[in-house]
Amino acid sequence: MTKSTPQSRKGMRARTKLVYAGREPSEQFGFVNTPIYRGSTVLFPDTASLEGRSSSRFRYGTYGTPTTEALEKAWSEISGAADTVLAPSGLAACCLAMLTALSSGDHVLVTDSAYGPTRSFCEHFLARMGIETTFYDPLAGANIEALFKPNTKAVLVEAPGSQTFEMQDIPAIAEVAHARDACVIMDNTWATPLFFPAHERGIDLSADAGTKYLSGHSDLLLGLVSANEKWAKRLRQTFQLFSNCAGPEDAWLALRGLRTMHLRLREAEKQGLALARWLENRPEVSRVLHPALESDPGHAIWKRDFLGSTGLFSAILKPASQQAVEAFLDGLELFGLGYSWGGYESLVIPFDCRSYRTATVWSPEGPALRFSVGLEDIEDLKADLDQGFARMRAQA
Ligand SMILES: *Cc1c(COP(=O)(O)O)cnc(C)c1O
């Protein structure tokens, strides 16, 4: 007999679940981890099984393999969800969640602070399918009620907001939406289910970019959508209709990342806060957008609803020329210039939301930068930025 995992993990804490969820050594000759199953065809023992007259666990590679099923089950367990499906990217997960809830002729409310490509999907694809989008102020809270139409079938929230980190009163928005029988969809990539238990807070469908902290190593693209009891069946059905499935290596790497996600998130939180506080005290910085800072306008909501913060935040500099900002960025040695985030290496990007936000006015007093803080020594990171500020001053 091979030792198996504890069968009931119900009362156990998240850290323990991360160790055990989605693996069963007794099914893998005692080996600790679920291996990579590659495959299209699944062979059936007889015609009755082939034709679905008797049940079989796996039917075809696009519907799932033991590797993808392991990740889906693990994610459902740590999310408190009824089911989870995988997607080949975080954006594909956001799109799948919206297409699960919406049909032609519907109206959807989307936060003005949503991830840019999610916004483009609404404007350039949902519009073509006859689905109308209204972008709303992320700070709307219960006042979102005024924007509902008879055909409003879903509300998309994202907290904190992409680039600008506004907090949203998610329980208040969910209450209004549910009173009108609308589906509440969240992009929960920043906090992950470990720091924001989305389904407990009223979310029906939660989309996550596993590309970020679940991977933690900038070496894969993956999305996950988890659903509560009410939306689970519709989610899996929509997933199967699209057949937009994730690759086996990416699912396996994500399972590997899952085991240490708690440690990496706690470190990201510590590093992120340390750097945010340091930046807040720099004369070149006007303000830091990070909901776990006491000075942040969203701090009270963050403290009420979230269990932690991560290593992604922004800073608004005091007015500076384009050349000064480029001198700062281009000479950095430890902060890479690149998209995505949540890896072990630090990144920075300049951003400007003025050209695409429609429900709110974005007019910062100076240049805006978004930081993703990695696992380097914090003193080295500060020294790198300190030298950057010196280059900036030399340009002024
Ligand atoms: C990166 C990101 C996504 C998309 O993830 P990809 O895997 O890069 O497609 C979605 N939402 C948020 C908030 C993100 O930061």
PDB file of N, CA and C in Angstrom, residues 256-351:
ATOM      1  N   ARG A 256       3.555  22.922  -9.790  1.00  0.00           N
ATOM      2  CA  ARG A 256       4.824  23.049  -9.074  1.00  0.00           C
ATOM      3  C   ARG A 256       4.862  24.393  -8.338  1.00  0.00           C
ATOM      4  N   GLY A 257       4.430  25.461  -9.061  1.00  0.00           N
ATOM      5  CA  GLY A 257       4.412  26.794  -8.460  1.00  0.00           C
ATOM      6  C   GLY A 257       3.454  26.884  -7.275  1.00  0.00           C
ATOM      7  N   LEU A 258       2.347  26.149  -7.381  1.00  0.00           N
ATOM      8  CA  LEU A 258       1.311  26.195  -6.345  1.00  0.00           C
ATOM      9  C   LEU A 258       1.861  25.840  -4.962  1.00  0.00           C
ATOM     10  N   ARG A 259       2.799  24.892  -4.934  1.00  0.00           N
ATOM     11  CA  ARG A 259       3.288  24.395  -3.629  1.00  0.00           C
ATOM     12  C   ARG A 259       3.995  25.470  -2.828  1.00  0.00           C
ATOM     13  N   THR A 260       4.615  26.447  -3.512  1.00  0.00           N
ATOM     14  CA  THR A 260       5.379  27.494  -2.807  1.00  0.00           C
ATOM     15  C   THR A 260       4.720  28.873  -2.943  1.00  0.00           C
ATOM     16  N   MET A 261       3.505  28.904  -3.480  1.00  0.00           N
ATOM     17  CA  MET A 261       2.890  30.207  -3.754  1.00  0.00           C
ATOM     18  C   MET A 261       2.717  31.025  -2.479  1.00  0.00           C
ATOM     19  N   HIS A 262       2.366  30.369  -1.392  1.00  0.00           N
ATOM     20  CA  HIS A 262       2.154  31.079  -0.136  1.00  0.00           C
ATOM     21  C   HIS A 262       3.438  31.791   0.318  1.00  0.00           C
ATOM     22  N   LEU A 263       4.550  31.070   0.254  1.00  0.00           N
ATOM     23  CA  LEU A 263       5.841  31.654   0.651  1.00  0.00           C
ATOM     24  C   LEU A 263       6.212  32.834  -0.230  1.00  0.00           C
ATOM     25  N   ARG A 264       6.031  32.635  -1.540  1.00  0.00           N
ATOM     26  CA  ARG A 264       6.418  33.693  -2.475  1.00  0.00           C
ATOM     27  C   ARG A 264       5.533  34.922  -2.334  1.00  0.00           C
ATOM     28  N   LEU A 265       4.231  34.707  -2.070  1.00  0.00           N
ATOM     29  CA  LEU A 265       3.332  35.852  -1.892  1.00  0.00           C
ATOM     30  C   LEU A 265       3.669  36.635  -0.638  1.00  0.00           C
ATOM     31  N   ARG A 266       3.961  35.921   0.453  1.00  0.00           N
ATOM     32  CA  ARG A 266       4.310  36.618   1.700  1.00  0.00           C
ATOM     33  C   ARG A 266       5.594  37.442   1.514  1.00  0.00           C
ATOM     34  N   GLU A 267       6.539  36.898   0.763  1.00  0.00           N
ATOM     35  CA  GLU A 267       7.784  37.625   0.514  1.00  0.00           C
ATOM     36  C   GLU A 267       7.521  38.821  -0.414  1.00  0.00           C
ATOM     37  N   ALA A 268       6.649  38.606  -1.428  1.00  0.00           N
ATOM     38  CA  ALA A 268       6.296  39.706  -2.343  1.00  0.00           C
ATOM     39  C   ALA A 268       5.646  40.835  -1.550  1.00  0.00           C
ATOM     40  N   GLU A 269       4.790  40.465  -0.592  1.00  0.00           N
ATOM     41  CA  GLU A 269       4.112  41.459   0.244  1.00  0.00           C
ATOM     42  C   GLU A 269       5.142  42.281   1.037  1.00  0.00           C
ATOM     43  N   LYS A 270       6.085  41.565   1.648  1.00  0.00           N
ATOM     44  CA  LYS A 270       7.094  42.224   2.486  1.00  0.00           C
ATOM     45  C   LYS A 270       7.978  43.152   1.639  1.00  0.00           C
ATOM     46  N   GLN A 271       8.466  42.615   0.526  1.00  0.00           N
ATOM     47  CA  GLN A 271       9.342  43.396  -0.355  1.00  0.00           C
ATOM     48  C   GLN A 271       8.596  44.591  -0.960  1.00  0.00           C
ATOM     49  N   GLY A 272       7.340  44.334  -1.376  1.00  0.00           N
ATOM     50  CA  GLY A 272       6.531  45.380  -2.005  1.00  0.00           C
ATOM     51  C   GLY A 272       6.297  46.535  -1.038  1.00  0.00           C
ATOM     52  N   LEU A 273       5.915  46.197   0.187  1.00  0.00           N
ATOM     53  CA  LEU A 273       5.644  47.248   1.178  1.00  0.00           C
ATOM     54  C   LEU A 273       6.916  48.012   1.533  1.00  0.00           C
ATOM     55  N   ALA A 274       8.025  47.283   1.646  1.00  0.00           N
ATOM     56  CA  ALA A 274       9.287  47.954   2.003  1.00  0.00           C
ATOM     57  C   ALA A 274       9.666  48.962   0.916  1.00  0.00           C
ATOM     58  N   LEU A 275       9.536  48.566  -0.330  1.00  0.00           N
ATOM     59  CA  LEU A 275       9.908  49.477  -1.411  1.00  0.00           C
ATOM     60  C   LEU A 275       8.898  50.615  -1.556  1.00  0.00           C
ATOM     61  N   ALA A 276       7.612  50.296  -1.362  1.00  0.00           N
ATOM     62  CA  ALA A 276       6.569  51.332  -1.461  1.00  0.00           C
ATOM     63  C   ALA A 276       6.804  52.399  -0.392  1.00  0.00           C
ATOM     64  N   ARG A 277       7.136  51.962   0.836  1.00  0.00           N
ATOM     65  CA  ARG A 277       7.366  52.930   1.936  1.00  0.00           C
ATOM     66  C   ARG A 277       8.609  53.775   1.651  1.00  0.00           C
ATOM     67  N   TRP A 278       9.633  53.140   1.106  1.00  0.00           N
ATOM     68  CA  TRP A 278      10.857  53.871   0.774  1.00  0.00           C
ATOM     69  C   TRP A 278      10.560  54.922  -0.297  1.00  0.00           C
ATOM     70  N   LEU A 279       9.791  54.528  -1.322  1.00  0.00           N
ATOM     71  CA  LEU A 279       9.458  55.465  -2.394  1.00  0.00           C
ATOM     72  C   LEU A 279       8.611  56.623  -1.869  1.00  0.00           C
ATOM     73  N   GLU A 280       7.692  56.307  -0.950  1.00  0.00           N
ATOM     74  CA  GLU A 280       6.811  57.340  -0.388  1.00  0.00           C
ATOM     75  C   GLU A 280       7.613  58.466   0.251  1.00  0.00           C
ATOM     76  N   ASN A 281       8.790  58.132   0.781  1.00  0.00           N
ATOM     77  CA  ASN A 281       9.612  59.131   1.462  1.00  0.00           C
ATOM     78  C   ASN A 281      10.652  59.788   0.570  1.00  0.00           C
ATOM     79  N   ARG A 282      10.647  59.475  -0.717  1.00  0.00           N
ATOM     80  CA  ARG A 282      11.605  60.093  -1.634  1.00  0.00           C
ATOM     81  C   ARG A 282      11.091  61.462  -2.085  1.00  0.00           C
ATOM     82  N   PRO A 283      11.980  62.467  -2.156  1.00  0.00           N
ATOM     83  CA  PRO A 283      11.530  63.790  -2.595  1.00  0.00           C
ATOM     84  C   PRO A 283      11.053  63.811  -4.048  1.00  0.00           C
ATOM     85  N   GLU A 284      11.505  62.839  -4.867  1.00  0.00           N
ATOM     86  CA  GLU A 284      11.119  62.830  -6.293  1.00  0.00           C
ATOM     87  C   GLU A 284       9.710  62.266  -6.500  1.00  0.00           C
ATOM     88  N   VAL A 285       9.154  61.618  -5.442  1.00  0.00           N
ATOM     89  CA  VAL A 285       7.868  60.908  -5.582  1.00  0.00           C
ATOM     90  C   VAL A 285       6.738  61.739  -4.989  1.00  0.00           C
ATOM     91  N   SER A 286       5.654  61.860  -5.752  1.00  0.00           N
ATOM     92  CA  SER A 286       4.495  62.609  -5.270  1.00  0.00           C
ATOM     93  C   SER A 286       3.604  61.724  -4.396  1.00  0.00           C
ATOM     94  N   ARG A 287       3.246  60.521  -4.896  1.00  0.00           N
ATOM     95  CA  ARG A 287       2.459  59.585  -4.081  1.00  0.00           C
ATOM     96  C   ARG A 287       2.640  58.167  -4.592  1.00  0.00           C
ATOM     97  N   VAL A 288       2.342  57.213  -3.719  1.00  0.00           N
ATOM     98  CA  VAL A 288       2.466  55.800  -4.059  1.00  0.00           C
ATOM     99  C   VAL A 288       1.074  55.183  -4.028  1.00  0.00           C
ATOM    100  N   LEU A 289       0.737  54.424  -5.073  1.00  0.00           N
ATOM    101  CA  LEU A 289      -0.588  53.800  -5.170  1.00  0.00           C
ATOM    102  C   LEU A 289      -0.463  52.335  -4.747  1.00  0.00           C
ATOM    103  N   HIS A 290      -0.780  52.061  -3.497  1.00  0.00           N
ATOM    104  CA  HIS A 290      -0.613  50.717  -2.925  1.00  0.00           C
ATOM    105  C   HIS A 290      -1.628  50.586  -1.790  1.00  0.00           C
ATOM    106  N   PRO A 291      -2.658  49.763  -1.959  1.00  0.00           N
ATOM    107  CA  PRO A 291      -3.759  49.769  -0.990  1.00  0.00           C
ATOM    108  C   PRO A 291      -3.378  49.318   0.423  1.00  0.00           C
ATOM    109  N   ALA A 292      -2.234  48.663   0.595  1.00  0.00           N
ATOM    110  CA  ALA A 292      -1.847  48.253   1.946  1.00  0.00           C
ATOM    111  C   ALA A 292      -1.108  49.364   2.690  1.00  0.00           C
ATOM    112  N   LEU A 293      -0.845  50.503   2.023  1.00  0.00           N
ATOM    113  CA  LEU A 293      -0.251  51.658   2.718  1.00  0.00           C
ATOM    114  C   LEU A 293      -1.368  52.432   3.420  1.00  0.00           C
ATOM    115  N   GLU A 294      -1.109  52.838   4.638  1.00  0.00           N
ATOM    116  CA  GLU A 294      -2.109  53.565   5.437  1.00  0.00           C
ATOM    117  C   GLU A 294      -2.554  54.835   4.722  1.00  0.00           C
ATOM    118  N   SER A 295      -1.652  55.416   3.898  1.00  0.00           N
ATOM    119  CA  SER A 295      -1.953  56.674   3.221  1.00  0.00           C
ATOM    120  C   SER A 295      -2.863  56.484   2.001  1.00  0.00           C
ATOM    121  N   ASP A 296      -3.102  55.241   1.598  1.00  0.00           N
ATOM    122  CA  ASP A 296      -3.853  54.999   0.350  1.00  0.00           C
ATOM    123  C   ASP A 296      -5.349  55.200   0.575  1.00  0.00           C
ATOM    124  N   PRO A 297      -6.044  55.868  -0.377  1.00  0.00           N
ATOM    125  CA  PRO A 297      -7.488  56.083  -0.198  1.00  0.00           C
ATOM    126  C   PRO A 297      -8.298  54.770  -0.116  1.00  0.00           C
ATOM    127  N   GLY A 298      -7.758  53.681  -0.642  1.00  0.00           N
ATOM    128  CA  GLY A 298      -8.486  52.405  -0.603  1.00  0.00           C
ATOM    129  C   GLY A 298      -8.107  51.524   0.579  1.00  0.00           C
ATOM    130  N   HIS A 299      -7.289  52.055   1.498  1.00  0.00           N
ATOM    131  CA  HIS A 299      -6.738  51.221   2.572  1.00  0.00           C
ATOM    132  C   HIS A 299      -7.806  50.544   3.447  1.00  0.00           C
ATOM    133  N   ALA A 300      -8.849  51.306   3.812  1.00  0.00           N
ATOM    134  CA  ALA A 300      -9.872  50.743   4.725  1.00  0.00           C
ATOM    135  C   ALA A 300     -10.561  49.535   4.086  1.00  0.00           C
ATOM    136  N   ILE A 301     -10.879  49.635   2.797  1.00  0.00           N
ATOM    137  CA  ILE A 301     -11.536  48.509   2.109  1.00  0.00           C
ATOM    138  C   ILE A 301     -10.571  47.337   2.001  1.00  0.00           C
ATOM    139  N   TRP A 302      -9.312  47.636   1.670  1.00  0.00           N
ATOM    140  CA  TRP A 302      -8.317  46.568   1.571  1.00  0.00           C
ATOM    141  C   TRP A 302      -8.230  45.810   2.906  1.00  0.00           C
ATOM    142  N   LYS A 303      -8.169  46.572   3.993  1.00  0.00           N
ATOM    143  CA  LYS A 303      -8.020  45.968   5.317  1.00  0.00           C
ATOM    144  C   LYS A 303      -9.244  45.137   5.692  1.00  0.00           C
ATOM    145  N   ARG A 304     -10.407  45.601   5.276  1.00  0.00           N
ATOM    146  CA  ARG A 304     -11.651  44.896   5.603  1.00  0.00           C
ATOM    147  C   ARG A 304     -11.776  43.581   4.825  1.00  0.00           C
ATOM    148  N   ASP A 305     -11.395  43.593   3.534  1.00  0.00           N
ATOM    149  CA  ASP A 305     -11.733  42.474   2.649  1.00  0.00           C
ATOM    150  C   ASP A 305     -10.569  41.573   2.251  1.00  0.00           C
ATOM    151  N   PHE A 306      -9.329  42.061   2.321  1.00  0.00           N
ATOM    152  CA  PHE A 306      -8.189  41.297   1.808  1.00  0.00           C
ATOM    153  C   PHE A 306      -7.378  40.696   2.953  1.00  0.00           C
ATOM    154  N   LEU A 307      -6.686  39.613   2.675  1.00  0.00           N
ATOM    155  CA  LEU A 307      -5.883  38.930   3.697  1.00  0.00           C
ATOM    156  C   LEU A 307      -4.399  39.232   3.547  1.00  0.00           C
ATOM    157  N   GLY A 308      -4.045  39.987   2.508  1.00  0.00           N
ATOM    158  CA  GLY A 308      -2.639  40.321   2.294  1.00  0.00           C
ATOM    159  C   GLY A 308      -2.503  41.204   1.077  1.00  0.00           C
ATOM    160  N   SER A 309      -1.281  41.655   0.815  1.00  0.00           N
ATOM    161  CA  SER A 309      -1.015  42.449  -0.386  1.00  0.00           C
ATOM    162  C   SER A 309       0.147  41.800  -1.129  1.00  0.00           C
ATOM    163  N   THR A 310       0.341  42.166  -2.388  1.00  0.00           N
ATOM    164  CA  THR A 310       1.409  41.530  -3.165  1.00  0.00           C
ATOM    165  C   THR A 310       2.434  42.573  -3.625  1.00  0.00           C
ATOM    166  N   GLY A 311       3.288  42.209  -4.543  1.00  0.00           N
ATOM    167  CA  GLY A 311       4.444  43.054  -4.856  1.00  0.00           C
ATOM    168  C   GLY A 311       4.273  43.974  -6.050  1.00  0.00           C
ATOM    169  N   LEU A 312       3.039  44.240  -6.452  1.00  0.00           N
ATOM    170  CA  LEU A 312       2.780  45.094  -7.617  1.00  0.00           C
ATOM    171  C   LEU A 312       2.091  46.374  -7.162  1.00  0.00           C
ATOM    172  N   PHE A 313       2.673  47.511  -7.484  1.00  0.00           N
ATOM    173  CA  PHE A 313       2.072  48.798  -7.100  1.00  0.00           C
ATOM    174  C   PHE A 313       2.634  49.878  -8.017  1.00  0.00           C
ATOM    175  N   SER A 314       2.083  51.097  -7.909  1.00  0.00           N
ATOM    176  CA  SER A 314       2.556  52.192  -8.765  1.00  0.00           C
ATOM    177  C   SER A 314       2.994  53.389  -7.944  1.00  0.00           C
ATOM    178  N   ALA A 315       3.725  54.272  -8.600  1.00  0.00           N
ATOM    179  CA  ALA A 315       4.137  55.526  -7.975  1.00  0.00           C
ATOM    180  C   ALA A 315       3.953  56.654  -8.980  1.00  0.00           C
ATOM    181  N   ILE A 316       3.471  57.800  -8.495  1.00  0.00           N
ATOM    182  CA  ILE A 316       3.382  59.007  -9.328  1.00  0.00           C
ATOM    183  C   ILE A 316       4.543  59.903  -8.916  1.00  0.00           C
ATOM    184  N   LEU A 317       5.374  60.242  -9.887  1.00  0.00           N
ATOM    185  CA  LEU A 317       6.520  61.101  -9.602  1.00  0.00           C
ATOM    186  C   LEU A 317       6.078  62.571  -9.606  1.00  0.00           C
ATOM    187  N   LYS A 318       6.907  63.408  -9.018  1.00  0.00           N
ATOM    188  CA  LYS A 318       6.672  64.846  -9.163  1.00  0.00           C
ATOM    189  C   LYS A 318       6.957  65.187 -10.630  1.00  0.00           C
ATOM    190  N   PRO A 319       6.397  66.291 -11.144  1.00  0.00           N
ATOM    191  CA  PRO A 319       6.574  66.603 -12.569  1.00  0.00           C
ATOM    192  C   PRO A 319       8.042  66.483 -13.006  1.00  0.00           C
ATOM    193  N   ALA A 320       8.269  65.790 -14.116  1.00  0.00           N
ATOM    194  CA  ALA A 320       9.631  65.583 -14.631  1.00  0.00           C
ATOM    195  C   ALA A 320       9.531  65.437 -16.139  1.00  0.00           C
ATOM    196  N   SER A 321      10.616  65.784 -16.832  1.00  0.00           N
ATOM    197  CA  SER A 321      10.597  65.712 -18.296  1.00  0.00           C
ATOM    198  C   SER A 321      10.667  64.256 -18.756  1.00  0.00           C
ATOM    199  N   GLN A 322      10.280  64.059 -20.000  1.00  0.00           N
ATOM    200  CA  GLN A 322      10.368  62.728 -20.617  1.00  0.00           C
ATOM    201  C   GLN A 322      11.814  62.223 -20.591  1.00  0.00           C
ATOM    202  N   GLN A 323      12.782  63.122 -20.889  1.00  0.00           N
ATOM    203  CA  GLN A 323      14.198  62.713 -20.885  1.00  0.00           C
ATOM    204  C   GLN A 323      14.640  62.285 -19.492  1.00  0.00           C
ATOM    205  N   ALA A 324      14.152  62.998 -18.477  1.00  0.00           N
ATOM    206  CA  ALA A 324      14.541  62.661 -17.102  1.00  0.00           C
ATOM    207  C   ALA A 324      14.018  61.269 -16.727  1.00  0.00           C
ATOM    208  N   VAL A 325      12.770  60.970 -17.120  1.00  0.00           N
ATOM    209  CA  VAL A 325      12.182  59.664 -16.804  1.00  0.00           C
ATOM    210  C   VAL A 325      12.933  58.565 -17.572  1.00  0.00           C
ATOM    211  N   GLU A 326      13.272  58.851 -18.821  1.00  0.00           N
ATOM    212  CA  GLU A 326      14.003  57.854 -19.609  1.00  0.00           C
ATOM    213  C   GLU A 326      15.399  57.613 -19.043  1.00  0.00           C
ATOM    214  N   ALA A 327      16.017  58.673 -18.531  1.00  0.00           N
ATOM    215  CA  ALA A 327      17.346  58.506 -17.913  1.00  0.00           C
ATOM    216  C   ALA A 327      17.232  57.620 -16.680  1.00  0.00           C
ATOM    217  N   PHE A 328      16.156  57.816 -15.919  1.00  0.00           N
ATOM    218  CA  PHE A 328      15.897  56.990 -14.731  1.00  0.00           C
ATOM    219  C   PHE A 328      15.720  55.517 -15.140  1.00  0.00           C
ATOM    220  N   LEU A 329      14.824  55.278 -16.098  1.00  0.00           N
ATOM    221  CA  LEU A 329      14.462  53.905 -16.456  1.00  0.00           C
ATOM    222  C   LEU A 329      15.581  53.172 -17.210  1.00  0.00           C
ATOM    223  N   ASP A 330      16.166  53.857 -18.190  1.00  0.00           N
ATOM    224  CA  ASP A 330      17.091  53.172 -19.091  1.00  0.00           C
ATOM    225  C   ASP A 330      18.378  52.717 -18.410  1.00  0.00           C
ATOM    226  N   GLY A 331      18.758  53.390 -17.321  1.00  0.00           N
ATOM    227  CA  GLY A 331      19.993  53.007 -16.650  1.00  0.00           C
ATOM    228  C   GLY A 331      19.805  52.001 -15.521  1.00  0.00           C
ATOM    229  N   LEU A 332      18.574  51.612 -15.233  1.00  0.00           N
ATOM    230  CA  LEU A 332      18.359  50.676 -14.114  1.00  0.00           C
ATOM    231  C   LEU A 332      19.006  49.327 -14.424  1.00  0.00           C
ATOM    232  N   GLU A 333      19.657  48.760 -13.425  1.00  0.00           N
ATOM    233  CA  GLU A 333      20.334  47.471 -13.640  1.00  0.00           C
ATOM    234  C   GLU A 333      19.519  46.303 -13.128  1.00  0.00           C
ATOM    235  N   LEU A 334      18.734  46.495 -12.059  1.00  0.00           N
ATOM    236  CA  LEU A 334      17.994  45.378 -11.468  1.00  0.00           C
ATOM    237  C   LEU A 334      16.520  45.358 -11.850  1.00  0.00           C
ATOM    238  N   PHE A 335      15.970  46.486 -12.242  1.00  0.00           N
ATOM    239  CA  PHE A 335      14.562  46.527 -12.658  1.00  0.00           C
ATOM    240  C   PHE A 335      14.488  46.398 -14.170  1.00  0.00           C
ATOM    241  N   GLY A 336      13.984  45.283 -14.656  1.00  0.00           N
ATOM    242  CA  GLY A 336      13.825  45.086 -16.089  1.00  0.00           C
ATOM    243  C   GLY A 336      12.668  45.909 -16.611  1.00  0.00           C
ATOM    244  N   LEU A 337      12.752  46.295 -17.877  1.00  0.00           N
ATOM    245  CA  LEU A 337      11.661  47.018 -18.532  1.00  0.00           C
ATOM    246  C   LEU A 337      10.862  46.002 -19.313  1.00  0.00           C
ATOM    247  N   GLY A 338       9.690  45.651 -18.844  1.00  0.00           N
ATOM    248  CA  GLY A 338       8.926  44.640 -19.580  1.00  0.00           C
ATOM    249  C   GLY A 338       7.557  44.437 -19.009  1.00  0.00           C
ATOM    250  N   TYR A 339       6.663  43.873 -19.838  1.00  0.00           N
ATOM    251  CA  TYR A 339       5.287  43.629 -19.418  1.00  0.00           C
ATOM    252  C   TYR A 339       5.205  42.347 -18.608  1.00  0.00           C
ATOM    253  N   SER A 340       3.996  42.114 -18.097  1.00  0.00           N
ATOM    254  CA  SER A 340       3.714  41.038 -17.156  1.00  0.00           C
ATOM    255  C   SER A 340       4.366  41.352 -15.809  1.00  0.00           C
ATOM    256  N   TRP A 341       4.235  40.450 -14.841  1.00  0.00           N
ATOM    257  CA  TRP A 341       4.753  40.686 -13.488  1.00  0.00           C
ATOM    258  C   TRP A 341       4.564  39.411 -12.683  1.00  0.00           C
ATOM    259  N   GLY A 342       4.972  39.456 -11.404  1.00  0.00           N
ATOM    260  CA  GLY A 342       4.754  38.303 -10.525  1.00  0.00           C
ATOM    261  C   GLY A 342       5.868  37.275 -10.590  1.00  0.00           C
ATOM    262  N   GLY A 343       6.934  37.543 -11.344  1.00  0.00           N
ATOM    263  CA  GLY A 343       8.068  36.626 -11.399  1.00  0.00           C
ATOM    264  C   GLY A 343       9.034  36.905 -10.254  1.00  0.00           C
ATOM    265  N   TYR A 344      10.160  36.186 -10.234  1.00  0.00           N
ATOM    266  CA  TYR A 344      11.126  36.392  -9.158  1.00  0.00           C
ATOM    267  C   TYR A 344      11.991  37.628  -9.383  1.00  0.00           C
ATOM    268  N   GLU A 345      11.900  38.223 -10.597  1.00  0.00           N
ATOM    269  CA  GLU A 345      12.757  39.361 -10.944  1.00  0.00           C
ATOM    270  C   GLU A 345      11.949  40.651 -10.953  1.00  0.00           C
ATOM    271  N   SER A 346      12.585  41.734 -10.547  1.00  0.00           N
ATOM    272  CA  SER A 346      11.891  43.023 -10.466  1.00  0.00           C
ATOM    273  C   SER A 346      11.730  43.660 -11.844  1.00  0.00           C
ATOM    274  N   LEU A 347      10.598  44.338 -12.009  1.00  0.00           N
ATOM    275  CA  LEU A 347      10.268  44.990 -13.281  1.00  0.00           C
ATOM    276  C   LEU A 347       9.708  46.383 -13.006  1.00  0.00           C
ATOM    277  N   VAL A 348       9.798  47.233 -14.018  1.00  0.00           N
ATOM    278  CA  VAL A 348       9.149  48.543 -13.946  1.00  0.00           C
ATOM    279  C   VAL A 348       8.663  48.916 -15.343  1.00  0.00           C
ATOM    280  N   ILE A 349       7.500  49.585 -15.407  1.00  0.00           N
ATOM    281  CA  ILE A 349       7.044  50.153 -16.690  1.00  0.00           C
ATOM    282  C   ILE A 349       6.437  51.534 -16.438  1.00  0.00           C
ATOM    283  N   PRO A 350       6.626  52.451 -17.395  1.00  0.00           N
ATOM    284  CA  PRO A 350       5.874  53.703 -17.322  1.00  0.00           C
ATOM    285  C   PRO A 350       4.473  53.450 -17.881  1.00  0.00           C
ATOM    286  N   PHE A 351       3.462  54.172 -17.404  1.00  0.00           N
ATOM    287  CA  PHE A 351       2.119  53.980 -17.975  1.00  0.00           C
ATOM    288  C   PHE A 351       1.355  55.304 -18.008  1.00  0.00           C
TER     289      PHE A 351
END
